XYZ file of C-alpha atoms in Angstrom:
400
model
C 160.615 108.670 81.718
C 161.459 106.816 84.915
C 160.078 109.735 86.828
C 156.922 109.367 85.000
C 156.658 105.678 85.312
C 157.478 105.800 89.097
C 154.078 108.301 89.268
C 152.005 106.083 86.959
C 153.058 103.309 89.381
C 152.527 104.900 92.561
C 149.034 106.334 91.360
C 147.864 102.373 90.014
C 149.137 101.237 93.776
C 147.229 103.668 95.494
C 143.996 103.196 93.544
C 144.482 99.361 93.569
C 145.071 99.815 97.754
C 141.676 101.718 97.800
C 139.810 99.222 95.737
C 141.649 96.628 97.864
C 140.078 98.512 101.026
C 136.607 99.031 99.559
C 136.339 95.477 98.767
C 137.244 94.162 101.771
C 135.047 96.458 103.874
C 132.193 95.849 101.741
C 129.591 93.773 103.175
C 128.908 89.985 102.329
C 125.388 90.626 101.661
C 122.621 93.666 101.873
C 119.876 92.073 104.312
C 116.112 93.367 103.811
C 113.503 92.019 105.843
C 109.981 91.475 105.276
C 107.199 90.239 107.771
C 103.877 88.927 105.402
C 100.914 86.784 106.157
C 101.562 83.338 105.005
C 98.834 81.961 107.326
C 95.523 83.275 108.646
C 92.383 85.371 107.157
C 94.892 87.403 105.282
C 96.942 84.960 103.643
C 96.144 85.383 100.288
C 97.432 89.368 100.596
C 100.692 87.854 101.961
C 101.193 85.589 99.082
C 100.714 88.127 96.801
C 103.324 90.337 98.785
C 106.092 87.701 99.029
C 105.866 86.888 95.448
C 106.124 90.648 94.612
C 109.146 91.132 97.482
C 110.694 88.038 95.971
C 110.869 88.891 92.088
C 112.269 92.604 92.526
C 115.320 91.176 94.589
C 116.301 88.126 92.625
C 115.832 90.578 89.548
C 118.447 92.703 91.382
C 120.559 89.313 92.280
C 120.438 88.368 88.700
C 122.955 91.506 87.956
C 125.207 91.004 90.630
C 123.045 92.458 93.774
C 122.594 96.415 94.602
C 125.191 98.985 93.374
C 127.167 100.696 96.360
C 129.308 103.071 95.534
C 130.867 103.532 98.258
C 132.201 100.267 98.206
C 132.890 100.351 94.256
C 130.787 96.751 94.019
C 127.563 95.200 93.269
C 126.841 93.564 96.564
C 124.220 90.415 97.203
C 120.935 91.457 98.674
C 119.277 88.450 101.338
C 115.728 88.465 101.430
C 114.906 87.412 104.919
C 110.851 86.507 105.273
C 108.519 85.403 108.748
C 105.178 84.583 108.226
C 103.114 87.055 110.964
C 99.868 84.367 110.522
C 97.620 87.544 110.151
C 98.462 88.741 113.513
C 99.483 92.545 114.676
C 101.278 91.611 117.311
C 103.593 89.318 115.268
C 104.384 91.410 113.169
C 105.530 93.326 115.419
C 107.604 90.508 116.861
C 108.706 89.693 113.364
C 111.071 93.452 112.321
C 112.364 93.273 115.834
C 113.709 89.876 115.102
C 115.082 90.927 111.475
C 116.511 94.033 112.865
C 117.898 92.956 116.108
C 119.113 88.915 114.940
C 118.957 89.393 111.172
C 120.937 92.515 111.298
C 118.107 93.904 108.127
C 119.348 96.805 106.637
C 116.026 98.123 105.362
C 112.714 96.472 105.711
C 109.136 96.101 103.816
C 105.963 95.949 104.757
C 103.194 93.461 105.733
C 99.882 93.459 104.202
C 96.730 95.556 105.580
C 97.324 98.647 107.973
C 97.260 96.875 111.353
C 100.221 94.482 110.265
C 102.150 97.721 108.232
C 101.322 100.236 111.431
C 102.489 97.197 113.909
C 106.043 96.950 111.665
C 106.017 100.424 111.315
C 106.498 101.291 114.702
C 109.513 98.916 114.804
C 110.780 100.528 111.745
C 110.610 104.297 113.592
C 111.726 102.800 117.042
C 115.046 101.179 115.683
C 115.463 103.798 112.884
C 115.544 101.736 109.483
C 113.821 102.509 106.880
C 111.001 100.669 105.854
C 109.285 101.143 102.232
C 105.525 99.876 102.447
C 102.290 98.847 100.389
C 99.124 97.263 100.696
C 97.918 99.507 103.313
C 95.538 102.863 102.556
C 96.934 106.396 102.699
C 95.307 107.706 105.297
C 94.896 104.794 107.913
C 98.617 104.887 108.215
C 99.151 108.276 108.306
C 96.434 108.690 110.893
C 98.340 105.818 113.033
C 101.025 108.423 113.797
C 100.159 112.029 114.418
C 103.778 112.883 115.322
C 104.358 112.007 111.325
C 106.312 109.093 110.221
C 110.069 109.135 110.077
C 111.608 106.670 108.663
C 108.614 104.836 106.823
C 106.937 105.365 103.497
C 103.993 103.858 102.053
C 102.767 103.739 98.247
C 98.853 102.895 98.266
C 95.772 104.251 97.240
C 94.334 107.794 99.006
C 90.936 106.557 100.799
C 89.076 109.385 99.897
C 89.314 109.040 95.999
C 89.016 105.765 96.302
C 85.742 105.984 98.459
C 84.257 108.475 95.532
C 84.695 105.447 92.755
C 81.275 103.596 93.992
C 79.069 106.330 93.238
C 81.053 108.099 90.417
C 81.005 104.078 88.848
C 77.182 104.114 89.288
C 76.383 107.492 87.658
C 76.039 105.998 84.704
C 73.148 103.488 85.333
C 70.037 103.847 87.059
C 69.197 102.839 90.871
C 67.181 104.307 93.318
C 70.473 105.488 95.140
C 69.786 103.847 98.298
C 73.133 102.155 100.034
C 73.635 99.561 102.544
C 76.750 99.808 104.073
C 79.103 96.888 105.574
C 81.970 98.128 107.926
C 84.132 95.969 110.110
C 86.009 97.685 113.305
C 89.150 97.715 111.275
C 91.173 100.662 110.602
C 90.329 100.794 107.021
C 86.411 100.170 108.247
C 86.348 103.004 110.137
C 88.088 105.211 108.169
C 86.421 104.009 104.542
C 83.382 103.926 106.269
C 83.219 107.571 107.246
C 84.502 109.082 104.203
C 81.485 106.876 102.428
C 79.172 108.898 104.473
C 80.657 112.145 103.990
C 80.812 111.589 100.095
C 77.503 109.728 99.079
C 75.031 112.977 99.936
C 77.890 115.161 97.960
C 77.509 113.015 94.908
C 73.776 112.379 94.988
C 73.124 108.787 97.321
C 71.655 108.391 100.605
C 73.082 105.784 103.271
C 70.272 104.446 103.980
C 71.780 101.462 106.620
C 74.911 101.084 108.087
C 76.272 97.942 109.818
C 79.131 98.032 111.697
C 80.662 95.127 113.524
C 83.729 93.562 114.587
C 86.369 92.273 112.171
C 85.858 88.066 112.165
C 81.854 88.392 112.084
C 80.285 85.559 110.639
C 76.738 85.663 111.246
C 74.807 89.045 109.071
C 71.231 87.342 108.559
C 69.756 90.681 111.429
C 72.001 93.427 109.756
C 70.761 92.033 106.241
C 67.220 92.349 106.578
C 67.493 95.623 107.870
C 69.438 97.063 104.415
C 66.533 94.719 102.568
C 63.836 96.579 104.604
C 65.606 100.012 104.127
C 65.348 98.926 100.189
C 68.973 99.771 99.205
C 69.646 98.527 96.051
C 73.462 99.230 96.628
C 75.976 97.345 98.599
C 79.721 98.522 99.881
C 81.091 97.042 101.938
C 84.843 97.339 103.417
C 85.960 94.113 105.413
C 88.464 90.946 105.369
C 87.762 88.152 102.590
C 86.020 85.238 105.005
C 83.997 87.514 106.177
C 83.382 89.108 102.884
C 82.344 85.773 101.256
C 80.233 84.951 104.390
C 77.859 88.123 103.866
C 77.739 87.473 100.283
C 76.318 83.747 100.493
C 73.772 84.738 103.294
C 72.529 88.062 101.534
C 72.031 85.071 98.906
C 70.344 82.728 101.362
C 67.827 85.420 102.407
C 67.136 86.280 98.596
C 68.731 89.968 98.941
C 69.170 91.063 95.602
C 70.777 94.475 95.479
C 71.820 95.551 92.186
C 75.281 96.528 92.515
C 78.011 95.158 95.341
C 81.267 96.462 96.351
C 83.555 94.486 98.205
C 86.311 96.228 99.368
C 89.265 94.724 100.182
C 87.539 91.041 100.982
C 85.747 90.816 97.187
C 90.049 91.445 95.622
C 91.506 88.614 96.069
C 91.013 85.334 93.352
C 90.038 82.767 96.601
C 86.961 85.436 96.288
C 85.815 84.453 92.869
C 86.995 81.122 93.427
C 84.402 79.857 96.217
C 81.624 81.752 94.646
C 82.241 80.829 91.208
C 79.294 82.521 89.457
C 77.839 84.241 92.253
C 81.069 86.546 92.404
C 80.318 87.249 88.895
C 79.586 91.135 88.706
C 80.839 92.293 92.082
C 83.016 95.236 91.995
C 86.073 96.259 93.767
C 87.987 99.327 93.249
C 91.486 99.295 92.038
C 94.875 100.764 91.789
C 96.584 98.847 89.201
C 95.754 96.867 86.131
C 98.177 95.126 83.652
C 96.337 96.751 80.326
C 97.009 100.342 81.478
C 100.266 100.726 79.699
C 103.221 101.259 82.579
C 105.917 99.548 81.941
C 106.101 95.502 82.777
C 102.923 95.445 83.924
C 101.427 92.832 81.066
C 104.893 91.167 81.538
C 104.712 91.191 85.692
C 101.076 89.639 85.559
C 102.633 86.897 83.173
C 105.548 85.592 85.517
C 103.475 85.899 87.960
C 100.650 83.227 86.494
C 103.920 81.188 85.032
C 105.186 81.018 88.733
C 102.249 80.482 90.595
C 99.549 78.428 88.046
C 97.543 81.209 89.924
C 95.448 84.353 88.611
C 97.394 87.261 89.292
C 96.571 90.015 91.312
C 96.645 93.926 91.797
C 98.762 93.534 94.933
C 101.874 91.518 93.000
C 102.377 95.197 90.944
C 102.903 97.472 94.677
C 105.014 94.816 96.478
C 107.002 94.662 93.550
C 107.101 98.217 93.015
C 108.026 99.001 96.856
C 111.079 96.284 96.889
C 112.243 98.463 93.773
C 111.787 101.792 95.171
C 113.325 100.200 98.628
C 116.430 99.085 96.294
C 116.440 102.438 94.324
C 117.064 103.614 96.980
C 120.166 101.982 98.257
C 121.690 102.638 95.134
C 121.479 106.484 95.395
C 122.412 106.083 99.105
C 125.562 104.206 97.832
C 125.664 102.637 101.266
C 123.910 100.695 103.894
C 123.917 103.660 105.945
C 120.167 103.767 107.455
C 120.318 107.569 107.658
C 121.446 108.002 103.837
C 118.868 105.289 102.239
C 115.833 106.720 104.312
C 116.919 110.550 102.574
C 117.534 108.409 99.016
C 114.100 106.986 99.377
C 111.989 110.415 100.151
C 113.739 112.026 96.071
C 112.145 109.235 95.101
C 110.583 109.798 91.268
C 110.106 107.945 88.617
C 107.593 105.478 86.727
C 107.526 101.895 88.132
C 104.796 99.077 86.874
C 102.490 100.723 89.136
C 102.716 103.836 87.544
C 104.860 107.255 89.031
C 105.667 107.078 92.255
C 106.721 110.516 94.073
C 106.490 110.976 97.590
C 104.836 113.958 98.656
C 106.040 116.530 101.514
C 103.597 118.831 103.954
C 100.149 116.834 105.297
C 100.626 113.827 103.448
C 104.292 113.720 103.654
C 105.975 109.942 103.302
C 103.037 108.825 100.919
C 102.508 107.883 97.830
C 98.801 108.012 96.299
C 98.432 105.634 93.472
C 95.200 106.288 90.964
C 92.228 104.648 91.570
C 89.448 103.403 89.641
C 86.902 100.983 89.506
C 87.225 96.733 88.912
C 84.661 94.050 88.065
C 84.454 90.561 88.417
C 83.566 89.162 84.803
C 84.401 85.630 83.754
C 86.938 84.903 86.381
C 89.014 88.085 85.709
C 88.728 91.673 86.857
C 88.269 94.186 84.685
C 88.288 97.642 84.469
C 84.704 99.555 83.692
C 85.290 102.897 84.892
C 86.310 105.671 84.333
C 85.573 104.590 80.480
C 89.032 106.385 79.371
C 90.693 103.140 81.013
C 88.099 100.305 80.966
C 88.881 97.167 79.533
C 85.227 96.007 79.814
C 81.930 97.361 79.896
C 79.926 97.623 83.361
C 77.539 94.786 84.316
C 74.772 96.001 85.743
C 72.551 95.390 87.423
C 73.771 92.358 89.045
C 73.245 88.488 87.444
């Protein structure tokens, strides 16, 4: 019996002695870092992003913090935040200063692709993973022909989404003439191509296209040259100012075309707020909507309009979803080794609020395509009107 005692003793010692050690070798706190737009033409994005970022780590704080196992203990996460005002090249700025003085463990991306690309290439230099959003498919995996290492990005795949306009208007009738409005931006360029590849495919003609640098305010020449070319369809890919600009001087100049896209600048609710009834009917095609049944989503859009006294948007559900992929991930790792949450992140799958999210190997490897389909302004509130299997509201057309 004493023989058996002195074991049972010596085996609780030991495994105490190891707990002991885990514990104290555990770190304090699990720092990710996040640059955003707080200020400039993409501030609204960045909001969106930061509330998103924000919710999925206090969620995780609420329990205790992440799970590492190697360390047998929840452990706090620190959500470290700089505002990159909009600007590439502080972003850029931004992850070397949370990797280098913050000492981030992981990181998530800004908002658009030149602020994700510009963090990005942080990310890859100092090799720390970096789980993004808010930035098309194939801009950022065109940004890096070598392939991305150590970043992944969950966002919609440009060329369904650029297939939505015309698939939306198949059921209505238009003389299937388009205008289209491109800034010099990545997604411009790229959006704008695959617009010209697809319309002929599906049965429209480009009849214009303007193309012009990103910040454009004045469009009264490149206006009445889609009115004299007839087009009775509008899509256009470019920021929000600019998008809101166009859309008041196509106005001015009595341009009535009977559908309008605004991609990316017609998303977010500062859109429908300045042009109150003129936004009404303007489409803009989406990835995520909280009536399509994944799990949290109605709840997600609720905290977020509790939070903010603010109408929610799309972007809320991928920021969100990318912290909790990002954290998912750490918790498989079972560490805050860089090496073993980058490999955790890539067996990613599994259903978030934005729907599954798998990241796919070969020519679109470190990606994550999320569904698309088509969103309307009605009454202050997008809505879904195609396809019909999902739509929460039928199509307005033509235009008010």
């Amino acid at each position: 019996m004493k023989r058996i005692l002195t074991i049972v003793l010596q085996i609780f010692m030991i495994t105490a002695f190891a707990g002991a050690l885990h514990a104290q070798s555990a770190p304090k706190e699990v720092v990710i870092g996040a640059s955003v737009p707080k200020n400039g033409v993409l501030a609204a994005f960045g909001s969106y992003a930061g509330w998103g970022y924000k919710t999925a780590v206090a969620e995780t704080n609420a329990k205790g913090g992440v799970m590492l196992k190697k360390y047998g203990k929840r452990v706090p996460i620190k959500l470290v935040v700089y505002d990159d005002e909009s600007r590439p090249e502080l972003a850029t700025k931004n992850i070397e200063r949370l990797v280098i003085k913050d000492g981030a463990h992981a990181l998530l991306g800004s908002a658009t692709p030149p602020l994700v690309i510009s963090g990005a290439v942080v990310a890859e230099r100092e090799r720390i993973p970096m789980v993004a959003a808010l930035s098309p498919i194939r801009a950022f995996l065109g940004a890096n022909k070598a392939g991305w290492k150590w970043t992944w990005n969950m966002f919609f795949d440009e060329l369904e989404m650029t297939q939505q306009q015309f698939l939306t208007l198949n059921s209505v009738k238009s003389n299937k003439k388009v205008a289209l409005f491109t800034d010099n931006g990545q997604d411009g360029v790229v959006m704008g191509m695959l617009w010209g590849k697809n319309a002929p495919k599906l049965g429209y003609e480009i009849v214009y296209h303007a193309k012009f640098p990103v910040g454009t305010s004045e469009f009264g020449d490149l206006i009445r040259r889609a009115k004299q070319a007839k087009a009775e369809i509008i899509i256009a890919q470019m920021i929000t100012p600019d998008a809101i600009a166009l859309w008041k001087q196509m106005g001015a100049l009595n341009y009535k075309p009977k559908a309008a896209f605004f991609e990316k600048g017609g998303e977010p609710v500062v859109w429908a707020k300045i042009l109150g009834k003129s936004a009404e009917g303007t489409m803009v095609a989406g990835y995520w909507h909280p009536d399509l049944g994944y799990p949290g989503a109605k709840e997600l859009r609720a905290r977020f309009e509790k939070d903010t006294g603010e109408l929610y948007s799309q972007h809320i559900a991928d920021a969100y979803a990318a912290a909790q992929v990002l954290i998912d991930g750490m918790e498989r790792a079972g560490s805050i080794d860089p090496a073993a949450i980058n490999n955790a992140i890539g067996k990613t799958d599994k259903t978030y609020v934005v729907g599954p999210v798998k990241f796919t190997e070969g020519k679109g490897k470190r990606s994550a395509a999320l569904p698309t389909f088509m969103l309307q302004w009605q009454n202050g509130d997008l809505e879904v009107v195609h396809p019909k299997k999902w739509a929460t509201k039928k199509l307005i057309y033509p235009l008010p």
